[in-house]
């Protein structure tokens, strides 16, 4: 898979251990309480917010949906979701994490996704679900000149080639 | 009507073009007509012409809210073909093709019907099988059709992408030699002039705002030029069918969507056929003026705005380059939109309506230019006789209730939800 | 591009969305046996030239189905909300004793 | 430089230290950095640059901007060939290869200029009146020649080697136009705290200020303004960038030309299209000067007054030494003054009876001859102007000249503000159309609003900048508005009445539309401006009538004796100036046209002889080369392997959906036509979904993993549609159901092990799993782990053989695939592709795409019994419509070819043996395959129910292959009707 490193831009592709949890309509409050209790951390309140905690990145991807993305090497949290409150699906096999950094990254990304690099909603620590060449991707702003794209595995090569300009 | 001919052109040239007459009179509404046709597009004008020509009904008015030919007939990509699959469609569109073949002479107006041939590329063996099915149906109904293999396509249109970087390699194509294009404006003007010559009043800047009823019968229309009485009223307003239908109390299975069209700067001859891309939404032909005229898919949301958006412009450009890499540096000159009357099965509606005295012609979606003569012919017949012409028997409104839909593409109603 | 302000993701180009058509037609109950009701739901459209309530799904975003109020004459969007929320409101309305 | 004989020795904004060489029809010429192609040509004394569309009249350089109607040339060659470029726009670059067009054999001597003599016959729309005989197809003959004669430049036929980008950009305030109004708008908005994008099509900022002498106050102001803007980090100065379209949601389409002189940044990109999302927009697009209409007004040597001034002051070119300035307004006098100051002999012919005294005084001071109430009626000259006939109080006389500067007034540039359907409105005081009502987030400034003096433009721009910023909530205290007064006056222009001069007086130069054509159109009733346009092609050229539309409207208004607002404008459409199609496609070309979707086993297929096939965006193995020479041979061999030993197939492309929740079973019961509520945990079931209209939508298998959890598979093609549909039903119809649906298509690598040896292979591959028929019966599920990934084995068969679908975490897909092949080697396990898969299912009578064609019902496909007495599922009610229940509907049957040496083919039409093969027949062959089992071709067909009795014969007619084949109607299940092999 296209990975490239040059003076002003680096791109690498990594696995993406990930669990999706979802709460039912109506009992969302209780669901969030119980989850944040067992994770020992308050959940991101609104879509696009993220919370980092014990090697776990908690992202709200929809009003009732959260993604728990694991940093390399951290174990999947022993999280049991009460079926009366919600459910969970592992998604870690089906996604790839494209990590990008470089001074010219904003300009480069602007040719790929419709995200305003300078907007508060794309500030470091924020997540944006959007599309990249018709493919649904999750944009993670990881730093001043760094970001990640969580992309469906089957498209990962096509998209990384595209980023790398192949 | 002073006939048009090489000779008349010559003679008028010598007299400084001073002796030409109006192509059609600037008519003002009479108090009432035997038949009022609403909509001065291709279909409305053709209907008026055939009412007079075929049925001797000459006390007819065509009411056009804007200028004649300003609707879809004046903004379409002019592809004319008769390669329809389903029983009912096949024969209707072939009848239309035959009328096209005699149109310029019948109207004494050169509509520049150019039978340059249309091909649709296939990109897999399965797709080509599907095309063979279509081609077989065409041949078995006496319509010309051919299936081409990759090499034959290359010989016909070498500028398509036959390279190995092609995302969807060309496998073959279906070809109809009699298909082609026509000068869209001339079709509207030609029918207007010929209808006028039969005494039909063509009334522009006359928008219909309502219907006049006597009990549950329609006896006239309200317009921006006042009330006009009518024995019968024919509705042929394409994208605006729902708006007028509502005024008449008709409930219709129609949504108005915007479809865009595009033209490039004028070029010396490059594309000698009508070429359609079987792997995506893109088709192109070259106007006699030299512009590449092309189109793609609907913008995909209800609209009456006659304009589209940039996303589709880009998608169409991408497909254009995917099929014809050589036009990368050719420049887009203008793009515009038209309002399509989309039916749930993408087939038209021509029929008497539940409302006495009101006849409906609509639901042409993005395919009604090619139907213009047959539609006018059959709609005139339907109005004159109060019952559908046999060729449009399948185009009734009730087909959605009964299930006799004609779904060429097989996408069903509300395609976006499938 | 239409810019649709998703209630949870913010304003996005409409090519992030999937169109769902007229939202003013109500779907019969799943076990409603009345052919007329289904016929009207599937086929009959008011198709107004003016304000139009329509479904859009933020398909490359939060995947929520939304109800957008948009003027079909000029594409100006007046309101956007979650289909669920509106639906919930409707049903509570219906439940409330007359 | 000697060749630059018309170049002044000083002044201008060209870089004399940087000469630039180019060729013009093979002639080597030179200009300077800072030149446009046009200014360089003028400097070299080139006056003849192009030929007109219809009459092939000689044409020169008329303007100094994108409104140019005449000087169209072709740049580059081969894949880089770019036709129809106005010479007035490209920045001169080293090695530019320029070719003139629409002439043969040469520009100076063009055979088709005889069209000029034929002109009387080639009047507007003449072709509608002739070419109709002698035969019906006559037009095909004439068209051939007409097409050849029409068109302008010639496009290349090889692919474009250059790259393009499409990008997104965002701003609070977008300012379109970098003239005085735009500059002060940008300055004000930036100062107010807004993020500003300033968009200018030219490679220099300044707009009309660039026409001012380079040592003037205007130049100083410009320098200062540009410096100020550069100091803001929040301002993006986008030069060489045209805003080509204004779209909904305040999105502007921009196209940026790469700076030809510096390859960085991203120098490999020739053009970049930007979709600029702005919260508010200031349009400061200026105004375009109008020509004047007189006989032979199209000749080389006739030029817009402001353009002439631009060439003099910006490019230090003196195109003429004896000039006539013909005008209706004050502005053009400045051209006269500057030319006089530069040493030219100048006469001003002003249509107005009494030109402003101040101007007259200045003229006297500079020795400019002034002739009031005077107009040009005719011009004499071929490839350059020689003399004009002036008509005024002093009578009518020829006056010698070598340059004619015309100004028929100005037209505000209202294109972009009209793109959203807002019609411009006429203002009598300025004699031009200005934008119609602005929505709250859009503003105008400067000449495009009719502010025709620099002072007014600067002031107006400042106002607009502040308003636009405060619309975005940015209202930091604004700086004092900078002032710039050039002492211009802008008295109301005089309206030009069209002359009935001899010879051709052109309105649309490029389309060769003359006043006579407009009169003819009016005479024939094409009097609406839209008819006028379409009948005469007025305004339909590459310049879209930027200079010609207004004179044409005025002319038609006069003929109709209507007012100009009554007559109205035609519709303004994007793009403002033409945009390369390749630029709009950006990087989505070649194999990036659509993203490529790969399965987890993709690399293995590539490395192991798979011939790949595009299936939607997926790449799938079509067949494996080691199985045979071509697909026909290979897929039959692969079928044999499956039937006799075992085959391995990559089925990862199936749609996969995780369905969870207390109401999951109820939900599936509603969305599938057949029941799922009673499906036992650990069991799978084949299911069919209908559309609301009762037609079959999609099919697949769904497995109950747990009481409240299901694993759904869909067809490859419908995966996305099915998911959206499920979500639609949950969000809009049944929000009360507690169900969550999630795509897990990418989670699982999926492979099918099919064939008699499949069980043995599995037990070899998974020694510690019990895959016995007891543990894993048909339609059973076995869940486990493999190499730390989830593993699901479903015993399902598509081919009719004993078969298993093995699902494993995608990251282990290729590993397990190889493991299975290895374990299967002793059993002769081989991979097979989609062609074999398709053939196997035909043999077994399973329906797929060709049968589920969006028109067939459950009963048509012989699946009606799945439903039984059920009701309440999607599509239930409307499938009961009479037409969908009619007994003569076409339904699924099997066909067997009963003629030796012949074969069935997909797409063949079915008739009864005694029937004349005409019309639509009784049905069609949907899918066929050679059946190794049966030793002949078998097929599935849809055949009218009233004639579809098994055993009887039909004839399959395939005109495309000129084939007619007799076939027997049989059961669609060609092998193992009892289904014993499932257990074999
Ligand atoms: C971009 C585009 C591309 C297309 N490409 C093709 C193609 O390649 N091939 C093909 O066969 N078809 C094509 N079509 C479809 C075809 O143009 C239409 O189906 C056909 O023109 C519709 O019939 P018409 O000409 O009568 O419609 P129109 O020309 O739209 O006529 C309807 C008329 O009714 C008038 N009207 C509306 N309301 C009122 C009122 N209240 N009172 C009075 N008058 C009213 C309108 O002003 C209009 O003039 C295309 C359409 C578009 C928009
Ligand atoms: N002599 C006269 O009667 C007369 C009439 C009109 C204007 N003027 C002069 O014109 C100036 C008016 O200032 P202004 O700023 O309003 O106009 P301007 O013409 O000075 O500036 C407009 C700028 O917008 C740019 N532009 C236009 N369309 C564009 C597009 N789609 N994309 C990108 N750039 C685009 C042009 O290249 C130009 O640089 C004053 O100097 C005034 O004296 C004089
Ligand atoms: C077949 C066809 C060819 C066209 N060719 C040109 C052309 O060469 N130049 C041009 O400016 N417009 C051309 N147009 C577009 C028209 O100018 C106009 O945009 C279209 O008819 C829609 O009308 P409207 O833009 O006034 O709404 C063409 C339109 C059609 C349908
Ligand atoms: Zn969203």
PDB file of N, CA, C and O and ligand atoms in Angstrom, chain D residues 176-182 199-202 206-209 241-244 284-287 329-332 410 413 416 445-448 451-454 457 488-490 576, ligand 2:
ATOM      1  N   UNK D 176     -14.736  38.868  -5.407  1.00  0.00           N
ATOM      2  CA  UNK D 176     -14.450  38.547  -6.798  1.00  0.00           C
ATOM      3  C   UNK D 176     -14.104  39.829  -7.539  1.00  0.00           C
ATOM      4  O   UNK D 176     -14.948  40.721  -7.666  1.00  0.00           O
ATOM      5  N   UNK D 177     -12.876  39.920  -7.979  1.00  0.00           N
ATOM      6  CA  UNK D 177     -12.432  41.093  -8.703  1.00  0.00           C
ATOM      7  C   UNK D 177     -11.391  41.875  -7.927  1.00  0.00           C
ATOM      8  O   UNK D 177     -11.626  42.250  -6.782  1.00  0.00           O
ATOM      9  N   UNK D 178     -10.262  42.109  -8.556  1.00  0.00           N
ATOM     10  CA  UNK D 178      -9.141  42.781  -7.893  1.00  0.00           C
ATOM     11  C   UNK D 178      -8.900  44.164  -8.436  1.00  0.00           C
ATOM     12  O   UNK D 178      -7.767  44.623  -8.511  1.00  0.00           O
ATOM     13  N   UNK D 179      -9.973  44.856  -8.827  1.00  0.00           N
ATOM     14  CA  UNK D 179      -9.844  46.258  -9.211  1.00  0.00           C
ATOM     15  C   UNK D 179      -9.963  47.133  -7.974  1.00  0.00           C
ATOM     16  O   UNK D 179      -9.972  46.619  -6.853  1.00  0.00           O
ATOM     17  N   UNK D 180     -10.037  48.442  -8.177  1.00  0.00           N
ATOM     18  CA  UNK D 180     -10.139  49.337  -7.013  1.00  0.00           C
ATOM     19  C   UNK D 180     -11.258  48.944  -6.054  1.00  0.00           C
ATOM     20  O   UNK D 180     -11.045  48.933  -4.841  1.00  0.00           O
ATOM     21  N   UNK D 181     -12.407  48.593  -6.565  1.00  0.00           N
ATOM     22  CA  UNK D 181     -13.514  48.229  -5.679  1.00  0.00           C
ATOM     23  C   UNK D 181     -13.189  46.963  -4.900  1.00  0.00           C
ATOM     24  O   UNK D 181     -13.317  46.921  -3.670  1.00  0.00           O
ATOM     25  N   UNK D 182     -12.724  45.933  -5.612  1.00  0.00           N
ATOM     26  CA  UNK D 182     -12.407  44.679  -4.956  1.00  0.00           C
ATOM     27  C   UNK D 182     -11.287  44.833  -3.948  1.00  0.00           C
ATOM     28  O   UNK D 182     -11.360  44.299  -2.839  1.00  0.00           O
ATOM     29  N   UNK D 199     -10.211  37.177  -5.430  1.00  0.00           N
ATOM     30  CA  UNK D 199     -10.105  36.388  -6.656  1.00  0.00           C
ATOM     31  C   UNK D 199      -9.976  37.303  -7.861  1.00  0.00           C
ATOM     32  O   UNK D 199     -10.844  38.132  -8.113  1.00  0.00           O
ATOM     33  N   UNK D 200      -8.893  37.163  -8.586  1.00  0.00           N
ATOM     34  CA  UNK D 200      -8.639  38.014  -9.751  1.00  0.00           C
ATOM     35  C   UNK D 200      -8.177  37.157 -10.925  1.00  0.00           C
ATOM     36  O   UNK D 200      -7.208  36.429 -10.821  1.00  0.00           O
ATOM     37  N   UNK D 201      -8.864  37.298 -12.051  1.00  0.00           N
ATOM     38  CA  UNK D 201      -8.533  36.454 -13.209  1.00  0.00           C
ATOM     39  C   UNK D 201      -7.211  36.854 -13.858  1.00  0.00           C
ATOM     40  O   UNK D 201      -6.490  36.022 -14.405  1.00  0.00           O
ATOM     41  N   UNK D 202      -6.873  38.114 -13.741  1.00  0.00           N
ATOM     42  CA  UNK D 202      -5.644  38.615 -14.362  1.00  0.00           C
ATOM     43  C   UNK D 202      -4.427  38.165 -13.541  1.00  0.00           C
ATOM     44  O   UNK D 202      -4.574  37.770 -12.396  1.00  0.00           O
ATOM     45  N   UNK D 206      -5.492  45.037  -9.905  1.00  0.00           N
ATOM     46  CA  UNK D 206      -5.629  46.436 -10.307  1.00  0.00           C
ATOM     47  C   UNK D 206      -6.808  46.735 -11.209  1.00  0.00           C
ATOM     48  O   UNK D 206      -7.318  47.846 -11.220  1.00  0.00           O
ATOM     49  N   UNK D 207      -7.223  45.741 -11.988  1.00  0.00           N
ATOM     50  CA  UNK D 207      -8.363  46.008 -12.862  1.00  0.00           C
ATOM     51  C   UNK D 207      -8.090  47.165 -13.791  1.00  0.00           C
ATOM     52  O   UNK D 207      -7.026  47.261 -14.408  1.00  0.00           O
ATOM     53  N   UNK D 208      -9.034  48.072 -13.872  1.00  0.00           N
ATOM     54  CA  UNK D 208      -8.885  49.201 -14.798  1.00  0.00           C
ATOM     55  C   UNK D 208      -7.733  50.115 -14.397  1.00  0.00           C
ATOM     56  O   UNK D 208      -7.241  50.890 -15.221  1.00  0.00           O
ATOM     57  N   UNK D 209      -7.288  50.003 -13.160  1.00  0.00           N
ATOM     58  CA  UNK D 209      -6.161  50.871 -12.763  1.00  0.00           C
ATOM     59  C   UNK D 209      -4.914  50.516 -13.564  1.00  0.00           C
ATOM     60  O   UNK D 209      -4.006  51.341 -13.714  1.00  0.00           O
ATOM     61  N   UNK D 241      -6.862  33.634 -11.295  1.00  0.00           N
ATOM     62  CA  UNK D 241      -7.966  32.778 -10.872  1.00  0.00           C
ATOM     63  C   UNK D 241      -9.288  33.405 -11.288  1.00  0.00           C
ATOM     64  O   UNK D 241      -9.585  34.525 -10.884  1.00  0.00           O
ATOM     65  N   UNK D 242     -10.040  32.671 -12.084  1.00  0.00           N
ATOM     66  CA  UNK D 242     -11.330  33.162 -12.551  1.00  0.00           C
ATOM     67  C   UNK D 242     -12.443  32.527 -11.746  1.00  0.00           C
ATOM     68  O   UNK D 242     -12.442  31.313 -11.562  1.00  0.00           O
ATOM     69  N   UNK D 243     -13.350  33.332 -11.237  1.00  0.00           N
ATOM     70  CA  UNK D 243     -14.575  32.784 -10.658  1.00  0.00           C
ATOM     71  C   UNK D 243     -15.494  32.516 -11.837  1.00  0.00           C
ATOM     72  O   UNK D 243     -16.028  33.440 -12.437  1.00  0.00           O
ATOM     73  N   UNK D 244     -15.639  31.213 -12.195  1.00  0.00           N
ATOM     74  CA  UNK D 244     -16.372  30.926 -13.437  1.00  0.00           C
ATOM     75  C   UNK D 244     -17.854  30.713 -13.206  1.00  0.00           C
ATOM     76  O   UNK D 244     -18.658  30.801 -14.133  1.00  0.00           O
ATOM     77  N   UNK D 284     -17.116  42.331  -7.235  1.00  0.00           N
ATOM     78  CA  UNK D 284     -16.542  43.596  -7.700  1.00  0.00           C
ATOM     79  C   UNK D 284     -15.949  43.346  -9.079  1.00  0.00           C
ATOM     80  O   UNK D 284     -14.756  43.536  -9.303  1.00  0.00           O
ATOM     81  N   UNK D 285     -16.805  42.878  -9.968  1.00  0.00           N
ATOM     82  CA  UNK D 285     -16.337  42.346 -11.250  1.00  0.00           C
ATOM     83  C   UNK D 285     -16.214  43.399 -12.346  1.00  0.00           C
ATOM     84  O   UNK D 285     -15.875  43.081 -13.479  1.00  0.00           O
ATOM     85  N   UNK D 286     -16.526  44.652 -11.992  1.00  0.00           N
ATOM     86  CA  UNK D 286     -16.257  45.726 -12.942  1.00  0.00           C
ATOM     87  C   UNK D 286     -17.258  45.814 -14.069  1.00  0.00           C
ATOM     88  O   UNK D 286     -18.411  45.395 -13.944  1.00  0.00           O
ATOM     89  N   UNK D 287     -16.809  46.386 -15.163  1.00  0.00           N
ATOM     90  CA  UNK D 287     -17.668  46.596 -16.318  1.00  0.00           C
ATOM     91  C   UNK D 287     -16.860  46.358 -17.576  1.00  0.00           C
ATOM     92  O   UNK D 287     -15.635  46.415 -17.562  1.00  0.00           O
ATOM     93  N   UNK D 329     -19.273  58.571 -24.583  1.00  0.00           N
ATOM     94  CA  UNK D 329     -19.168  58.888 -23.152  1.00  0.00           C
ATOM     95  C   UNK D 329     -17.820  59.487 -22.813  1.00  0.00           C
ATOM     96  O   UNK D 329     -16.912  59.540 -23.647  1.00  0.00           O
ATOM     97  N   UNK D 330     -17.671  59.916 -21.561  1.00  0.00           N
ATOM     98  CA  UNK D 330     -16.445  60.606 -21.132  1.00  0.00           C
ATOM     99  C   UNK D 330     -15.203  59.722 -21.145  1.00  0.00           C
ATOM    100  O   UNK D 330     -14.111  60.147 -21.484  1.00  0.00           O
ATOM    101  N   UNK D 331     -15.407  58.466 -20.727  1.00  0.00           N
ATOM    102  CA  UNK D 331     -14.260  57.615 -20.420  1.00  0.00           C
ATOM    103  C   UNK D 331     -13.213  57.565 -21.513  1.00  0.00           C
ATOM    104  O   UNK D 331     -12.011  57.676 -21.240  1.00  0.00           O
ATOM    105  N   UNK D 332     -13.681  57.416 -22.744  1.00  0.00           N
ATOM    106  CA  UNK D 332     -12.739  57.189 -23.842  1.00  0.00           C
ATOM    107  C   UNK D 332     -11.827  58.389 -24.083  1.00  0.00           C
ATOM    108  O   UNK D 332     -10.755  58.260 -24.668  1.00  0.00           O
ATOM    109  N   UNK D 410     -20.550  51.340 -21.356  1.00  0.00           N
ATOM    110  CA  UNK D 410     -20.044  50.214 -20.562  1.00  0.00           C
ATOM    111  C   UNK D 410     -21.179  49.318 -20.109  1.00  0.00           C
ATOM    112  O   UNK D 410     -22.294  49.787 -19.883  1.00  0.00           O
ATOM    113  N   UNK D 413     -20.458  43.989 -15.330  1.00  0.00           N
ATOM    114  CA  UNK D 413     -20.242  42.541 -15.444  1.00  0.00           C
ATOM    115  C   UNK D 413     -21.133  41.813 -14.433  1.00  0.00           C
ATOM    116  O   UNK D 413     -20.727  41.568 -13.298  1.00  0.00           O
ATOM    117  N   UNK D 416     -21.956  36.686 -12.892  1.00  0.00           N
ATOM    118  CA  UNK D 416     -21.974  35.822 -11.698  1.00  0.00           C
ATOM    119  C   UNK D 416     -23.197  36.067 -10.837  1.00  0.00           C
ATOM    120  O   UNK D 416     -23.771  35.140 -10.268  1.00  0.00           O
ATOM    121  N   UNK D 445     -20.099  45.775  -5.652  1.00  0.00           N
ATOM    122  CA  UNK D 445     -19.320  46.993  -5.447  1.00  0.00           C
ATOM    123  C   UNK D 445     -18.707  47.453  -6.756  1.00  0.00           C
ATOM    124  O   UNK D 445     -18.322  46.633  -7.589  1.00  0.00           O
ATOM    125  N   UNK D 446     -18.629  48.731  -6.934  1.00  0.00           N
ATOM    126  CA  UNK D 446     -17.880  49.316  -8.034  1.00  0.00           C
ATOM    127  C   UNK D 446     -18.660  49.373  -9.332  1.00  0.00           C
ATOM    128  O   UNK D 446     -19.884  49.484  -9.344  1.00  0.00           O
ATOM    129  N   UNK D 447     -17.920  49.254 -10.418  1.00  0.00           N
ATOM    130  CA  UNK D 447     -18.504  49.451 -11.742  1.00  0.00           C
ATOM    131  C   UNK D 447     -19.630  48.469 -12.009  1.00  0.00           C
ATOM    132  O   UNK D 447     -20.559  48.783 -12.743  1.00  0.00           O
ATOM    133  N   UNK D 448     -19.577  47.284 -11.388  1.00  0.00           N
ATOM    134  CA  UNK D 448     -20.651  46.320 -11.653  1.00  0.00           C
ATOM    135  C   UNK D 448     -21.971  46.803 -11.058  1.00  0.00           C
ATOM    136  O   UNK D 448     -23.038  46.299 -11.401  1.00  0.00           O
ATOM    137  N   UNK D 451     -20.941  52.215 -10.463  1.00  0.00           N
ATOM    138  CA  UNK D 451     -20.011  53.231  -9.938  1.00  0.00           C
ATOM    139  C   UNK D 451     -18.842  53.328 -10.913  1.00  0.00           C
ATOM    140  O   UNK D 451     -17.898  52.555 -10.832  1.00  0.00           O
ATOM    141  N   UNK D 452     -18.937  54.280 -11.855  1.00  0.00           N
ATOM    142  CA  UNK D 452     -18.029  54.307 -12.993  1.00  0.00           C
ATOM    143  C   UNK D 452     -16.794  55.170 -12.792  1.00  0.00           C
ATOM    144  O   UNK D 452     -16.026  55.376 -13.720  1.00  0.00           O
ATOM    145  N   UNK D 453     -16.618  55.760 -11.631  1.00  0.00           N
ATOM    146  CA  UNK D 453     -15.347  56.453 -11.406  1.00  0.00           C
ATOM    147  C   UNK D 453     -14.553  55.700 -10.348  1.00  0.00           C
ATOM    148  O   UNK D 453     -15.126  55.053  -9.476  1.00  0.00           O
ATOM    149  N   UNK D 454     -13.254  55.809 -10.434  1.00  0.00           N
ATOM    150  CA  UNK D 454     -12.404  55.114  -9.481  1.00  0.00           C
ATOM    151  C   UNK D 454     -12.737  55.543  -8.064  1.00  0.00           C
ATOM    152  O   UNK D 454     -12.860  54.702  -7.171  1.00  0.00           O
ATOM    153  N   UNK D 457     -15.704  53.781  -6.996  1.00  0.00           N
ATOM    154  CA  UNK D 457     -15.457  52.349  -6.862  1.00  0.00           C
ATOM    155  C   UNK D 457     -14.748  52.044  -5.546  1.00  0.00           C
ATOM    156  O   UNK D 457     -15.122  51.126  -4.818  1.00  0.00           O
ATOM    157  N   UNK D 488     -11.931  61.525 -12.754  1.00  0.00           N
ATOM    158  CA  UNK D 488     -12.787  61.049 -13.850  1.00  0.00           C
ATOM    159  C   UNK D 488     -14.174  61.648 -13.702  1.00  0.00           C
ATOM    160  O   UNK D 488     -14.637  61.927 -12.610  1.00  0.00           O
ATOM    161  N   UNK D 489     -14.811  61.814 -14.825  1.00  0.00           N
ATOM    162  CA  UNK D 489     -16.230  62.163 -14.808  1.00  0.00           C
ATOM    163  C   UNK D 489     -16.949  61.028 -15.519  1.00  0.00           C
ATOM    164  O   UNK D 489     -16.362  60.324 -16.335  1.00  0.00           O
ATOM    165  N   UNK D 490     -18.203  60.847 -15.175  1.00  0.00           N
ATOM    166  CA  UNK D 490     -18.970  59.789 -15.837  1.00  0.00           C
ATOM    167  C   UNK D 490     -20.352  60.295 -16.158  1.00  0.00           C
ATOM    168  O   UNK D 490     -21.338  59.921 -15.556  1.00  0.00           O
ATOM    169  N   UNK D 576     -18.299  31.782 -16.607  1.00  0.00           N
ATOM    170  CA  UNK D 576     -18.057  33.164 -17.030  1.00  0.00           C
ATOM    171  C   UNK D 576     -17.102  33.202 -18.211  1.00  0.00           C
ATOM    172  O   UNK D 576     -17.323  33.911 -19.189  1.00  0.00           O
TER     173      UNK D 576
HETATM  174  N1  LIG E   2     -14.420  55.239 -18.244  1.00  0.00           N
HETATM  175  C1  LIG E   2     -15.601  54.804 -17.774  1.00  0.00           C
HETATM  176  O1  LIG E   2     -16.668  55.300 -18.102  1.00  0.00           O
HETATM  177  C2  LIG E   2     -15.583  53.647 -16.859  1.00  0.00           C
HETATM  178  C3  LIG E   2     -16.687  52.810 -16.803  1.00  0.00           C
HETATM  179  C4  LIG E   2     -16.607  51.710 -15.929  1.00  0.00           C
HETATM  180  C5  LIG E   2     -15.484  51.497 -15.139  1.00  0.00           C
HETATM  181  N2  LIG E   2     -14.430  52.395 -15.212  1.00  0.00           N
HETATM  182  C6  LIG E   2     -13.268  52.205 -14.371  1.00  0.00           C
HETATM  183  O2  LIG E   2     -13.261  50.854 -13.862  1.00  0.00           O
HETATM  184  C7  LIG E   2     -12.901  50.881 -12.509  1.00  0.00           C
HETATM  185  C8  LIG E   2     -14.037  50.371 -11.657  1.00  0.00           C
HETATM  186  O3  LIG E   2     -13.439  49.651 -10.628  1.00  0.00           O
HETATM  187  P1  LIG E   2     -13.934  48.189 -10.354  1.00  0.00           P
HETATM  188  O4  LIG E   2     -13.025  47.613  -9.357  1.00  0.00           O
HETATM  189  O5  LIG E   2     -15.392  48.235 -10.074  1.00  0.00           O
HETATM  190  O6  LIG E   2     -13.815  47.435 -11.762  1.00  0.00           O
HETATM  191  P2  LIG E   2     -12.465  46.973 -12.459  1.00  0.00           P
HETATM  192  O7  LIG E   2     -12.823  46.709 -13.881  1.00  0.00           O
HETATM  193  O8  LIG E   2     -11.364  47.921 -12.214  1.00  0.00           O
HETATM  194  O9  LIG E   2     -12.069  45.616 -11.730  1.00  0.00           O
HETATM  195  C9  LIG E   2     -12.826  44.448 -11.948  1.00  0.00           C
HETATM  196  C10 LIG E   2     -11.846  43.305 -11.832  1.00  0.00           C
HETATM  197  O10 LIG E   2     -12.596  42.110 -11.704  1.00  0.00           O
HETATM  198  C11 LIG E   2     -11.948  41.122 -12.446  1.00  0.00           C
HETATM  199  N3  LIG E   2     -12.947  40.135 -12.764  1.00  0.00           N
HETATM  200  C12 LIG E   2     -14.132  40.316 -13.418  1.00  0.00           C
HETATM  201  N4  LIG E   2     -14.819  39.155 -13.468  1.00  0.00           N
HETATM  202  C13 LIG E   2     -14.066  38.243 -12.817  1.00  0.00           C
HETATM  203  C14 LIG E   2     -14.247  36.867 -12.534  1.00  0.00           C
HETATM  204  N5  LIG E   2     -15.368  36.204 -12.915  1.00  0.00           N
HETATM  205  N6  LIG E   2     -13.271  36.213 -11.867  1.00  0.00           N
HETATM  206  C15 LIG E   2     -12.155  36.861 -11.477  1.00  0.00           C
HETATM  207  N7  LIG E   2     -11.934  38.160 -11.706  1.00  0.00           N
HETATM  208  C16 LIG E   2     -12.882  38.842 -12.365  1.00  0.00           C
HETATM  209  C17 LIG E   2     -11.383  41.838 -13.651  1.00  0.00           C
HETATM  210  O11 LIG E   2     -10.291  41.113 -14.162  1.00  0.00           O
HETATM  211  C18 LIG E   2     -10.983  43.168 -13.057  1.00  0.00           C
HETATM  212  O12 LIG E   2      -9.626  43.103 -12.625  1.00  0.00           O
HETATM  213  C19 LIG E   2     -12.572  52.326 -12.139  1.00  0.00           C
HETATM  214  O13 LIG E   2     -11.202  52.527 -12.304  1.00  0.00           O
HETATM  215  C20 LIG E   2     -13.334  53.106 -13.176  1.00  0.00           C
HETATM  216  O14 LIG E   2     -12.679  54.307 -13.490  1.00  0.00           O
HETATM  217  C21 LIG E   2     -14.459  53.451 -16.053  1.00  0.00           C
END
